PDB file of C-alpha atoms in Angstrom:
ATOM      1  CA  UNK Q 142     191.786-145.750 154.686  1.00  0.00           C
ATOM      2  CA  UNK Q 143     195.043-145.224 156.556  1.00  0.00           C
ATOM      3  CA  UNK Q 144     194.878-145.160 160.506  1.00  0.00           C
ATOM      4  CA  UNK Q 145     197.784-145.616 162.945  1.00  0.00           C
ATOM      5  CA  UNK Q 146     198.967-145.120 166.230  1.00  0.00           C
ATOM      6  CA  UNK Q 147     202.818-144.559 167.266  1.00  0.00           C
ATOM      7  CA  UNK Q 148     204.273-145.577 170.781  1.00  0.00           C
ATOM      8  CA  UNK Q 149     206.559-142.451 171.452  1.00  0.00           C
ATOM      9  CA  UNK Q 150     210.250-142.806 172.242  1.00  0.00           C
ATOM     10  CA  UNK Q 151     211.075-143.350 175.857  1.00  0.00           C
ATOM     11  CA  UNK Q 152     212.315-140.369 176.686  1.00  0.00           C
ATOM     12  CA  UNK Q 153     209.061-138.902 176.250  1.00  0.00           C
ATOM     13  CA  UNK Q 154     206.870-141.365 177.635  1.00  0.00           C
ATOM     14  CA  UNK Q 155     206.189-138.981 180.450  1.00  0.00           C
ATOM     15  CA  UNK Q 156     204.863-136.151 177.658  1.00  0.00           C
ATOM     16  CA  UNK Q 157     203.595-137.928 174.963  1.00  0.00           C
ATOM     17  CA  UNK Q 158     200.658-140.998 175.184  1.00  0.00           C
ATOM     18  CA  UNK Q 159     200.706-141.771 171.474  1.00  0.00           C
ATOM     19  CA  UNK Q 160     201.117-140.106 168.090  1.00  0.00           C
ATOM     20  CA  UNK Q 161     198.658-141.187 165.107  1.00  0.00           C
ATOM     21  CA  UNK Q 162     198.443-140.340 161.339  1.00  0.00           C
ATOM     22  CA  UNK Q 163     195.157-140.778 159.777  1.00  0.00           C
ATOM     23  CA  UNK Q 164     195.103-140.388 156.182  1.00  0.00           C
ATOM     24  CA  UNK Q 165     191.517-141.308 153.107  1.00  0.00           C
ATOM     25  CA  UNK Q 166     189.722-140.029 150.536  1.00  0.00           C
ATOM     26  CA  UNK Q 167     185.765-139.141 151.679  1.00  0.00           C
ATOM     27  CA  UNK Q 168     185.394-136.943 148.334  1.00  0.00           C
ATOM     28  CA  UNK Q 169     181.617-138.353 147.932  1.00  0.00           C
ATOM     29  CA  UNK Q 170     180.136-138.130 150.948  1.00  0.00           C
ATOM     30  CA  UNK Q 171     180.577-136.232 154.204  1.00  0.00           C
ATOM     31  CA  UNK Q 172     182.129-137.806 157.396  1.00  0.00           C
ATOM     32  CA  UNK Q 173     180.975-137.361 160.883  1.00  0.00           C
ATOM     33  CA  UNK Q 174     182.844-138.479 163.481  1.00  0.00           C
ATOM     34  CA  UNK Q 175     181.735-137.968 167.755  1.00  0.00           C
ATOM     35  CA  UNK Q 176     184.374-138.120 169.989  1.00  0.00           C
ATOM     36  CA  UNK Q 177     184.286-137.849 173.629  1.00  0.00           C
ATOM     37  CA  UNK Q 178     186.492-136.141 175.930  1.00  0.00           C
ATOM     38  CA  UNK Q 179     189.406-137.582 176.158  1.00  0.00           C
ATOM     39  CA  UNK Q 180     191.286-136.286 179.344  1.00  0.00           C
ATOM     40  CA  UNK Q 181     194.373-135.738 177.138  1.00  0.00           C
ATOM     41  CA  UNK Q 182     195.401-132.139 175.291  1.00  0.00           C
ATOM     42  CA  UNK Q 183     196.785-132.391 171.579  1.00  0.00           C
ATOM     43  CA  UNK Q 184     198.891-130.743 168.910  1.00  0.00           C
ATOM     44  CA  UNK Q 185     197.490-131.631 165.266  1.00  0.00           C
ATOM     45  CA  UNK Q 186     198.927-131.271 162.093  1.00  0.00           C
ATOM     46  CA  UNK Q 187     196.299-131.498 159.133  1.00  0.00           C
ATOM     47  CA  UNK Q 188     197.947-131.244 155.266  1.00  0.00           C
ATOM     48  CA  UNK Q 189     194.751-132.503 154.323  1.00  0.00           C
ATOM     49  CA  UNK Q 190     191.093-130.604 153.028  1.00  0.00           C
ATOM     50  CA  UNK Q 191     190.156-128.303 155.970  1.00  0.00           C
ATOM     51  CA  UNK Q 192     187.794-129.217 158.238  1.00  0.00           C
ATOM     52  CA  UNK Q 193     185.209-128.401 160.996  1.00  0.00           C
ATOM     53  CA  UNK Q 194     183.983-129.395 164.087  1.00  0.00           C
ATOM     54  CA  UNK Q 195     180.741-129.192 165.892  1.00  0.00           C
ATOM     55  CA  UNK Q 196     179.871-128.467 170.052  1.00  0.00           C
ATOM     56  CA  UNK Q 197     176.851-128.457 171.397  1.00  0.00           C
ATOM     57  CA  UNK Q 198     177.055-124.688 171.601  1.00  0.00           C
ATOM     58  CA  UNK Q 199     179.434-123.902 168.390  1.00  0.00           C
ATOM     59  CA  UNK Q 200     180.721-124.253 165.054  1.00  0.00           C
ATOM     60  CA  UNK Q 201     184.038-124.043 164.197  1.00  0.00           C
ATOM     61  CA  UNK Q 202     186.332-124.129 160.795  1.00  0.00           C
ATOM     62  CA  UNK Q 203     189.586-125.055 162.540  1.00  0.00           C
ATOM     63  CA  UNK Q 204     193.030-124.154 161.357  1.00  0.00           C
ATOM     64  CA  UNK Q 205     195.323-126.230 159.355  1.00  0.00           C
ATOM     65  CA  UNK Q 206     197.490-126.812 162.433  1.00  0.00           C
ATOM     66  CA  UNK Q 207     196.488-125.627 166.325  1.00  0.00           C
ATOM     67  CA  UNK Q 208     196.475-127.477 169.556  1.00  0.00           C
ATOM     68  CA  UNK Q 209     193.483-128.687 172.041  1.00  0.00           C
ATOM     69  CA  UNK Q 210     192.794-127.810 175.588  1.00  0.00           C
ATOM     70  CA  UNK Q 211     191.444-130.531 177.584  1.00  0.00           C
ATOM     71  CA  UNK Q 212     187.852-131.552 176.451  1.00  0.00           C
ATOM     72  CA  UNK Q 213     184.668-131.136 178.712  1.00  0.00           C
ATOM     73  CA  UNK Q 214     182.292-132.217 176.589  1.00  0.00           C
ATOM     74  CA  UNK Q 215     181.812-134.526 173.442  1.00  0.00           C
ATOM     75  CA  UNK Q 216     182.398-133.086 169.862  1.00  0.00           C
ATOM     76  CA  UNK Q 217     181.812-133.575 166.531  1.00  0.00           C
ATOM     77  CA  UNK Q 218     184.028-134.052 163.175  1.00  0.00           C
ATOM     78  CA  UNK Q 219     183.066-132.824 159.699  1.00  0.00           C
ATOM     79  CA  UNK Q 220     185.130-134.079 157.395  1.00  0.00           C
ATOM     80  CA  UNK Q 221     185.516-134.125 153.514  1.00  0.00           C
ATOM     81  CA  UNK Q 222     187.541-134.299 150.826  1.00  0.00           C
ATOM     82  CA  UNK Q 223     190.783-135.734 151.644  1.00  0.00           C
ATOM     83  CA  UNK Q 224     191.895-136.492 155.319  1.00  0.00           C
ATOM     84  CA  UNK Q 225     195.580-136.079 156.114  1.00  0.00           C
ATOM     85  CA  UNK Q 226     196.339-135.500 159.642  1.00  0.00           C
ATOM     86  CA  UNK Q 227     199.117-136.093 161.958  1.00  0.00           C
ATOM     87  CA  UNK Q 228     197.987-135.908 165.388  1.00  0.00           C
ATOM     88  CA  UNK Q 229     200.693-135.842 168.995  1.00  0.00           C
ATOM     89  CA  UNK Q 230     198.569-136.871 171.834  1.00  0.00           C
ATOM     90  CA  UNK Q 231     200.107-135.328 175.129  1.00  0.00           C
ATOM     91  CA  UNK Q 232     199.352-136.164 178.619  1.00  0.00           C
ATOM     92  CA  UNK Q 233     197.546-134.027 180.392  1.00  0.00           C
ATOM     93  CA  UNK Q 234     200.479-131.446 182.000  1.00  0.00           C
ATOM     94  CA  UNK Q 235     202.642-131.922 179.195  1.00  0.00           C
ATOM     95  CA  UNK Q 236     201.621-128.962 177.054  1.00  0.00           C
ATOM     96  CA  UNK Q 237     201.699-126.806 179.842  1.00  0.00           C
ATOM     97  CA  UNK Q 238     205.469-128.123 181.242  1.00  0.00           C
ATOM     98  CA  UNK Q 239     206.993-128.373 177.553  1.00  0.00           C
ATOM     99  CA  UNK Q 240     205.875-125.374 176.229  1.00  0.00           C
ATOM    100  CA  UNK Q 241     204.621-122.812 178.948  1.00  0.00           C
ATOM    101  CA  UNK Q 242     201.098-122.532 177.388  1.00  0.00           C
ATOM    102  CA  UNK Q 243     198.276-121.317 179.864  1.00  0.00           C
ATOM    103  CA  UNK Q 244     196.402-124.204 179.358  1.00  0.00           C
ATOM    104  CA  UNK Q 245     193.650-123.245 181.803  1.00  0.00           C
ATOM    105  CA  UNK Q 246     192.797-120.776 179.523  1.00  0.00           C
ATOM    106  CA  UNK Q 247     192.023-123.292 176.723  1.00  0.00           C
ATOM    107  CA  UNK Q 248     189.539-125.417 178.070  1.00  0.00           C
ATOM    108  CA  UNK Q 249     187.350-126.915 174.759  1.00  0.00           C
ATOM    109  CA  UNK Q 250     189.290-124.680 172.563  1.00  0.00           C
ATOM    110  CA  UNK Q 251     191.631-125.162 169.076  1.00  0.00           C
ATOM    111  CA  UNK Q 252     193.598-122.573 168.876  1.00  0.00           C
ATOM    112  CA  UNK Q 253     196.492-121.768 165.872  1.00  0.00           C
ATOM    113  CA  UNK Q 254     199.492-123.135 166.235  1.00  0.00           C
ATOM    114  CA  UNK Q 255     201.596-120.177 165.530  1.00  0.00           C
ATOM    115  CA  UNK Q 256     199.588-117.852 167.560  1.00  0.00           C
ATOM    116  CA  UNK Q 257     200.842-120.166 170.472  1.00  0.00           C
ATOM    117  CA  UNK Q 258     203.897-121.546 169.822  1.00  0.00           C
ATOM    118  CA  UNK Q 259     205.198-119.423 167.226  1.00  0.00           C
ATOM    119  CA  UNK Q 260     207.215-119.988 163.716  1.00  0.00           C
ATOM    120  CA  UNK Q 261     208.695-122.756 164.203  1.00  0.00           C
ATOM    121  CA  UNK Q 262     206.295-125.530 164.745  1.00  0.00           C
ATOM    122  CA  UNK Q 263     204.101-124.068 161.968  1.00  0.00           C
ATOM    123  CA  UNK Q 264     206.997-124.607 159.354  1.00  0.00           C
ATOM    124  CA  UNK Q 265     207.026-128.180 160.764  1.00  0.00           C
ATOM    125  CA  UNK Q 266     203.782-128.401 159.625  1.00  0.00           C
ATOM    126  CA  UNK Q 267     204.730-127.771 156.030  1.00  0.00           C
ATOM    127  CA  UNK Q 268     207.290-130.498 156.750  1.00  0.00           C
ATOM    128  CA  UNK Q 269     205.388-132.855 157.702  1.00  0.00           C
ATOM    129  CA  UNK Q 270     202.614-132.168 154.646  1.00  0.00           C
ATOM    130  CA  UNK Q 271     205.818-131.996 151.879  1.00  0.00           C
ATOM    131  CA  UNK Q 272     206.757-135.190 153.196  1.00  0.00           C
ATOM    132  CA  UNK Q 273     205.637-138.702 151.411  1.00  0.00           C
ATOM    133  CA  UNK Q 274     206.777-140.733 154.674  1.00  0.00           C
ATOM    134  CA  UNK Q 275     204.985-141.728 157.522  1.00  0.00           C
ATOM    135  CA  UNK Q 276     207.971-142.651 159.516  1.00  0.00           C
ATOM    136  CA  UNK Q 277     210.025-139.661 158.586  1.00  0.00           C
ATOM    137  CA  UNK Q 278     207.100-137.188 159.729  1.00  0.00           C
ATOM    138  CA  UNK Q 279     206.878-139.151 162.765  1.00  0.00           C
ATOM    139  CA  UNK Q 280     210.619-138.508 163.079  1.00  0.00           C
ATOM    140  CA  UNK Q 281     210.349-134.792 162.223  1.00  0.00           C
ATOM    141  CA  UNK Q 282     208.232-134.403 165.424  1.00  0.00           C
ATOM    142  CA  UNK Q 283     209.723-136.592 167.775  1.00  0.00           C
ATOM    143  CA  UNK Q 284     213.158-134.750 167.280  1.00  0.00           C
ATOM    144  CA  UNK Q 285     211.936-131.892 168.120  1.00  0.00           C
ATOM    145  CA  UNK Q 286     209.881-133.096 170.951  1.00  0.00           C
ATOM    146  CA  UNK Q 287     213.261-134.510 172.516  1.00  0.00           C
ATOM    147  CA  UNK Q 288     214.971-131.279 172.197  1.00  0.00           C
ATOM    148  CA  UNK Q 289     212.155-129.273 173.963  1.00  0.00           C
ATOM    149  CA  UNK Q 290     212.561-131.952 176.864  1.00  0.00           C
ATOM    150  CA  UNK Q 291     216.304-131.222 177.710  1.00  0.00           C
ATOM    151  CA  UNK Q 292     215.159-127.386 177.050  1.00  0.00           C
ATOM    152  CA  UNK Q 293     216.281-125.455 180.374  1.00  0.00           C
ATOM    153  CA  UNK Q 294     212.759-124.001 180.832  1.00  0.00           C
ATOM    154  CA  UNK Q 295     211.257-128.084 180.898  1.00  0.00           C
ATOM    155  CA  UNK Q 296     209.940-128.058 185.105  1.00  0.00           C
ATOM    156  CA  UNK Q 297     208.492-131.863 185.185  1.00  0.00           C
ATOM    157  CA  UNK Q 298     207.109-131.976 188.685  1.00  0.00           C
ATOM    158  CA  UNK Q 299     204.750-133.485 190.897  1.00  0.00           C
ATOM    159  CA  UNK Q 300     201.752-131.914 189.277  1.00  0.00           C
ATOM    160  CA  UNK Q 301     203.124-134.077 186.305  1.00  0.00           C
ATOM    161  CA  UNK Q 302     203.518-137.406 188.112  1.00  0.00           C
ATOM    162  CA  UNK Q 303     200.067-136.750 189.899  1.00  0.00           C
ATOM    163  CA  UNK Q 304     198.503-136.256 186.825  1.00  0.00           C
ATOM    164  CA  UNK Q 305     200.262-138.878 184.951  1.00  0.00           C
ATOM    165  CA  UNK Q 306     199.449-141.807 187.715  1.00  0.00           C
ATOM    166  CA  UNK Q 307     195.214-140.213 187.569  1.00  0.00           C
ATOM    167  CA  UNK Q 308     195.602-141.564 183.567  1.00  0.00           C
ATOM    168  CA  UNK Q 309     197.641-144.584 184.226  1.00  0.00           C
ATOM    169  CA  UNK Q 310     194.544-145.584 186.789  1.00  0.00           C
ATOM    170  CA  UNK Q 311     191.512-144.647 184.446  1.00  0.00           C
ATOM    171  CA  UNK Q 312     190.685-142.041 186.987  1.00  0.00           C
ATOM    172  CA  UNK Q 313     190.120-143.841 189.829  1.00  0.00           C
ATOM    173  CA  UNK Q 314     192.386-142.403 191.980  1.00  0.00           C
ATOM    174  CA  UNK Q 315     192.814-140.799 195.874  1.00  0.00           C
ATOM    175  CA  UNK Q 316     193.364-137.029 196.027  1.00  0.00           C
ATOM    176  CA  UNK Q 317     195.026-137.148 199.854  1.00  0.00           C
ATOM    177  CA  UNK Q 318     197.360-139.991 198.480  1.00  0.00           C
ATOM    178  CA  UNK Q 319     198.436-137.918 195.164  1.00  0.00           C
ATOM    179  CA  UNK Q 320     198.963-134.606 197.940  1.00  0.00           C
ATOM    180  CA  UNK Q 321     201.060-136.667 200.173  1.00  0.00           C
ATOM    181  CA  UNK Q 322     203.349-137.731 197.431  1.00  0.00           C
ATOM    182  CA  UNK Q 323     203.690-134.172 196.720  1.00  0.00           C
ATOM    183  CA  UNK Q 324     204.144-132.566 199.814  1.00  0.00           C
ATOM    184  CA  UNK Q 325     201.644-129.999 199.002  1.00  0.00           C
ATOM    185  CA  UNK Q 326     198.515-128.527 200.949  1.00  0.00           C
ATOM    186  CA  UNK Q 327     195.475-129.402 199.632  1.00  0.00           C
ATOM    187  CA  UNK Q 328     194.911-125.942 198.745  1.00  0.00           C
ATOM    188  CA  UNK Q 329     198.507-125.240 196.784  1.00  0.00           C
ATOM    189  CA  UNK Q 330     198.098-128.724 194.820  1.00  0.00           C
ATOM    190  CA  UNK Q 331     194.664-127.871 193.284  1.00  0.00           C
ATOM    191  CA  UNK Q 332     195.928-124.734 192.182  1.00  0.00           C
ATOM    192  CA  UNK Q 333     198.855-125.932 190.861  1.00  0.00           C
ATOM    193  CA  UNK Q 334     196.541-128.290 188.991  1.00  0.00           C
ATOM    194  CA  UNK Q 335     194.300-126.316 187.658  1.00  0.00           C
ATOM    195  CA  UNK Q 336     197.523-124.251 186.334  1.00  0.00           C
ATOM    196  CA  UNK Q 337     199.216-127.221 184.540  1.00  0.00           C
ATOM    197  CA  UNK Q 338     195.984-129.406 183.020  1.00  0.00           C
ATOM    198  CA  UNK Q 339     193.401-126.796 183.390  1.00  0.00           C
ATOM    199  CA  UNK Q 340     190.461-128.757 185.445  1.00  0.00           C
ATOM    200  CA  UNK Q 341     190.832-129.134 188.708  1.00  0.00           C
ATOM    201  CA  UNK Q 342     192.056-132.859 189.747  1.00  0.00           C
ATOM    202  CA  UNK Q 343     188.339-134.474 190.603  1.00  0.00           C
ATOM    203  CA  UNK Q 344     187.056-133.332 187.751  1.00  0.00           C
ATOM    204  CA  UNK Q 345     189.845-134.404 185.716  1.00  0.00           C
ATOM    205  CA  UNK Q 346     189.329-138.191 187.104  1.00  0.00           C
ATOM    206  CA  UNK Q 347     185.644-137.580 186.110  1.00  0.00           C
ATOM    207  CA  UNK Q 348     186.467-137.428 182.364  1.00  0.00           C
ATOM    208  CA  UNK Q 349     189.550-139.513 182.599  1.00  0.00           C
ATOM    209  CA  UNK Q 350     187.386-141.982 183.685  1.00  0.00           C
ATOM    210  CA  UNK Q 351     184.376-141.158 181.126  1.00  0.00           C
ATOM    211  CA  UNK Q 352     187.309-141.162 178.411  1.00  0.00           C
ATOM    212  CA  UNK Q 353     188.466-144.679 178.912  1.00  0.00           C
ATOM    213  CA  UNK Q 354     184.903-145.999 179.280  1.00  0.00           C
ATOM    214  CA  UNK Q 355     184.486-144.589 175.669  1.00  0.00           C
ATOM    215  CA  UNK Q 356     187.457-146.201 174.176  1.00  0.00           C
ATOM    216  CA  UNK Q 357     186.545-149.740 175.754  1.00  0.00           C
ATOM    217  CA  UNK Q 358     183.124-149.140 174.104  1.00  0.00           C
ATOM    218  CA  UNK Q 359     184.832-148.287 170.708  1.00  0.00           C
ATOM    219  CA  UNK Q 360     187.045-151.380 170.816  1.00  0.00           C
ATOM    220  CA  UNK Q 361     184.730-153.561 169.547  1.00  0.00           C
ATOM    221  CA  UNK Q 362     185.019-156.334 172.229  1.00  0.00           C
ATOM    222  CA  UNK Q 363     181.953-157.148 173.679  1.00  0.00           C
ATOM    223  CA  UNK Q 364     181.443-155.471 176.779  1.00  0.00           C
ATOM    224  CA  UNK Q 365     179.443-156.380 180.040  1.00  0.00           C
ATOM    225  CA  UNK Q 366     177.799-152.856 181.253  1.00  0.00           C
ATOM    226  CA  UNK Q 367     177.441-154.129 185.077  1.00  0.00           C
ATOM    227  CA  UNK Q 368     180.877-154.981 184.535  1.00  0.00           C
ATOM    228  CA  UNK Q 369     181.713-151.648 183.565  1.00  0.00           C
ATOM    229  CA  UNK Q 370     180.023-149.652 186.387  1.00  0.00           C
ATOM    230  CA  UNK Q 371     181.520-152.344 189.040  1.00  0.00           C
ATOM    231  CA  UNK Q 372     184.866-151.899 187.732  1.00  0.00           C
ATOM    232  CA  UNK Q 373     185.308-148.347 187.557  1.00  0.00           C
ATOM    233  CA  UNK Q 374     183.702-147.357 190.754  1.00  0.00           C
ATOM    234  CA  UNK Q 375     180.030-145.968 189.945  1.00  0.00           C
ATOM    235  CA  UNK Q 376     178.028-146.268 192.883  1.00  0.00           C
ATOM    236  CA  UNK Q 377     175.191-147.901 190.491  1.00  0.00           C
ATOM    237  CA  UNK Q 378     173.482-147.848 187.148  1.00  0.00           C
ATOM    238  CA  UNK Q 379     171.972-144.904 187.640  1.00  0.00           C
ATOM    239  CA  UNK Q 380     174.973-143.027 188.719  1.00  0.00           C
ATOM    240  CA  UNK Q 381     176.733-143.933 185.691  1.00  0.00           C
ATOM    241  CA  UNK Q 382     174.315-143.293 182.983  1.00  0.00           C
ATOM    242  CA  UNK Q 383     174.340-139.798 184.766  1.00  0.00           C
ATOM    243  CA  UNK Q 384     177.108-139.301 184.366  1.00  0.00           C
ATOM    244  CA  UNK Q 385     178.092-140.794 180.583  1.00  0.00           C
ATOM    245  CA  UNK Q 386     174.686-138.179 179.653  1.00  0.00           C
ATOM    246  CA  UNK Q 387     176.905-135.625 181.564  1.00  0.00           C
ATOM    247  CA  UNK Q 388     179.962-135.530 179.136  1.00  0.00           C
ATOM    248  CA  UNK Q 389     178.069-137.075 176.061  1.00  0.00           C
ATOM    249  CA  UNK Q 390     175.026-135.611 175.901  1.00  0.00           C
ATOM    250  CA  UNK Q 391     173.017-139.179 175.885  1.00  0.00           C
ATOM    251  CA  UNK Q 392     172.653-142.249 177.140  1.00  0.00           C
ATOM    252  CA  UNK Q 393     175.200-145.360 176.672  1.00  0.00           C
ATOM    253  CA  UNK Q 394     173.146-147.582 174.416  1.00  0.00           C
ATOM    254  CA  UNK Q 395     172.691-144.627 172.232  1.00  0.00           C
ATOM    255  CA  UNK Q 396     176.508-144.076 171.986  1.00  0.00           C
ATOM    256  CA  UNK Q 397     177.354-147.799 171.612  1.00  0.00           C
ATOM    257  CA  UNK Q 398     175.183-147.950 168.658  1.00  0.00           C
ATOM    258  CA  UNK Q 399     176.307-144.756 166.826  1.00  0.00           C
ATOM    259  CA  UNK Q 400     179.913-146.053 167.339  1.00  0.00           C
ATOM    260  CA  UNK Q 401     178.815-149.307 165.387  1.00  0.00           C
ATOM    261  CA  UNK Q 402     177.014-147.534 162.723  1.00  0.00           C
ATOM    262  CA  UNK Q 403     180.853-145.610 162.831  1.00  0.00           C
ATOM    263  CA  UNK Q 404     183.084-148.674 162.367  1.00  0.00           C
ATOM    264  CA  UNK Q 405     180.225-149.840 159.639  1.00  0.00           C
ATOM    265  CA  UNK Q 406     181.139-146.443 157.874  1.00  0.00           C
ATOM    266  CA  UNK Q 407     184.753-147.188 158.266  1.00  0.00           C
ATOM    267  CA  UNK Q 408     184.918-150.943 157.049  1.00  0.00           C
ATOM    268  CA  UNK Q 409     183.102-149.776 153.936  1.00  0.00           C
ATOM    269  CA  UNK Q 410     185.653-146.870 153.333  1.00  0.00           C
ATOM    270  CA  UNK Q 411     188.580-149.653 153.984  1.00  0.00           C
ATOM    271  CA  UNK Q 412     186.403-151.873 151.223  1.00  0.00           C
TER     272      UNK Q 412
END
């Protein structure tokens, strides 16, 4: 199995947290894979077998290559066959400030590329499946990342830095401070919000938050619980496990033992 992440190029470090190609062969045997929301949006391109994913409310085939609104609630992978898959991982205004995409209107969605963006990043997609190179389809879509940035119609903002510096602290965050630093009302920076990520900001934190908690839990380290509800501002035990059953749908024992049943999968597909 093939996984890796990609640092973007600094001048989109403000758009982009990471790009990752994830490429294997699961021909004999189906793959499921949870993930939890995230608190960042996504444009994927998949030149592998097609594949579906699972909500608590709804089935979905997805298409070859679409993008994500944000996540409110966990979801499930079903994969087979081959697995070829370039992912871009945007932050959470990025979609919305590079591309003019109504991104509140795409809360837990996957939506076709090409009914959103049009032509030309679905031929990109063909590029990037025709091509042998992991670097060079990395370099396919950072060009033309770069030349969206210094498009004219690119408005990076304060909505952008606000929502930026709510990732940057794991969602742990002060609304009046982030409304100060944008000269806003209260009233006018939730809306604008809500416009460019599509939740408003508290609840953003909430799965921001939620999100990171997951991927400290999926690192494999060994991990102090306490320590996690101390450090990222739960009033208690019981506060947190409400709200981890919230967004995933169970309890965090339960997830930290699917996730090593997960990486048990994955070791033996490495094998």
């Amino acid at each position: 199995m093939f996984y890796q992440k990609y640092t973007p190029n600094q001048l989109l470090k403000s758009y982009v947290e990471c790009y990752y190609i994830w490429e294997c062969d699961v021909s004999d045997q189906e793959m499921k894979i949870v993930s939890p929301p995230s608190a960042f949006t996504s444009i994927v391109f998949n030149y592998g077998t097609t594949y579906s994913v699972n909500t608590k409310n709804d089935q979905q085939k997805v298409p070859n290559f679409f993008l994500t609104g944000q996540a409110t609630k966990k979801y499930e992978l079903k994969l087979g066959g081959k697995i070829g898959m370039l992912g871009i991982v945007f932050l959470p205004a990025a979609l919305t400030t590079l591309f003019q995409i109504p991104i509140f209107e795409l809360v837990d969605e996957r939506v076709d590329l090409r009914s959103m963006l049009g032509k030309e990043l679905e031929e990109m997609g063909y590029l990037i499946a025709e091509e042998a190179k992991k670097e060079t389809k990395i370099k396919l879509v950072e060009a033309f990342l770069i030349g969206q940035v210094f498009s004219k119609k690119v408005n990076f903002n304060a909505i952008d830095r606000a929502a930026n510096t709510i990732v940057a602290q794991n969602g742990q965050f002060s609304i009046d401070q982030l409304i100060q630093e944008a000269c806003m009302s209260r009233r006018q920076f939730e809306r604008k919000f809500y416009r460019k990520v599509g939740l408003s900001p508290k609840y953003y934190g909430r799965i921001r938050r939620i999100g990171y908690i997951c991927s400290l839990l999926a690192s494999g380290s060994k991990i102090d619980l306490q320590d996690i509800i101390y450090d990222n501002g739960y009033f208690d035990q019981a506060h947190f496990i409400r709200e981890f059953k919230e967004f995933l749908g169970e309890t965090p024992a339960k997830y930290i033992k699917s996730r090593l049943e997960l990486a048990h999968l994955l070791r033996k597909e490495r094998d």
